[in-house]
Structure formats: structure tokens, C-alpha cells
Amino acid sequence: MKERTLAIIKPDGVSQRLIGEVIRRLEASDFRILNLKMVRLSRQEAEGFYAIHRERPFFQSLTAFMCEGPIVVLLLEAEEAIQRLRTLMGATDPAKADTGTIRRDFGSSVERNVIHGSDSSASAQFEISFFFDESKNSR
Ligand code: DAT
Ligand code: MG
């Protein structure tokens, strides 16, 4: 089934000049980019995006990291997009991620792991509408 999902190239990905490499991998893997933008999150926006994690011990550090520089937000469409993006990304901790995944190849720690991807259709819906006006998402 064709699905939409949201990916974010995190500040460490942008600063390592990995925008092109991440997009290349996504397109090579048959993801269609329906929309994308570079933004710099305020602390409040980062906290809103990651609100589901607000009770976790790493919340402050995570939201500070997400604001340290620009990010690239991508609205993606593909067959089984949600699960396939997660597979391309690899496990949260780059040290535990499979060989050949984006996080394994470029991540430097469990926090600085280069890429975000929605983990379910409910989170994809929330995250897409967080960044994009739904009426402008078709192409
Ligand atoms: P994922 O990004 O793989 O969906 P998650 O939703 O559990 O992982 O956590 C969101 C982000 O929070 C993750 O990309 C990096 C950070 N994070 C998760 N667990 C962490 C931990 N134990 N220490 C520091 N940061 C963590
Ligand atoms: Mg997650």
C-alpha cells in the first residue's frame, strides 16, 4: 500500500553535508519526495514535535540538539513507506544499527543519529501535519 511518512535530516546530518547522500539513498530506494524544506526549529517547536518523549530523561538534550542548526524535513511517499524508511535508517543507536543503514554509516551517538523517521501511521499523520499544510502536499 502506498503510504506517506516524514523524514528529517537532523542538524548533525546537515552539518556533515549529508543532505545529498540521504536524499540519494531515499530516491534510490523508490521514495518519492512530495515536499521538502530546510528549517531551523525553536526550542518550543522541537519540544512540540517530540512531545511524546517529554517524560524521557533525554528530552532536554534531544530538543536542544534538534535546535542547534538547520534541519531538512521531507514528506515522502512509497509502498510501505513507514517501515521501509525505518529499515533504511537503522536502529536508534548507530552502534546497534545494521550495516549499510544511514545511522550505522553516519551516526555518531544514540542522540546524534542523522535522521528521523515516523514510526507508525499515527505518528506519520501527526508529524506531516506538524510541518506541512496538507492542502499543498499533492504533486
Ligand atoms: P527513533 O528516532 O529511532 O524513533 P526514539 O523515538 O526512541 O528513536 O527516540 C527519539 C530520539 O531521541 C532518537 O532518535 C534519539 C533520542 N534518543 C532516544 N533514546 C535515547 C537515549 N537513550 N539517549 C539519548 N537520546 C536518545
Ligand atoms: Mg521515534
GROMACS .gro file of C-alpha atoms and ligand atoms in nm, residues 50 53 86 116-117 119, ligand 2:
model
    7
   50TYR     CA    1   0.895   1.538   2.034
   53HIS     CA    2   0.912   1.186   2.470
   86ARG     CA    3   1.282   0.281   0.936
  116HIS     CA    4   1.434   1.087   1.197
  117GLY     CA    5   1.151   0.880   1.050
  119ASP     CA    6   0.741   0.510   1.346
  141MG      MG    7   1.075   0.764   1.722
   0.00000   0.00000   0.00000
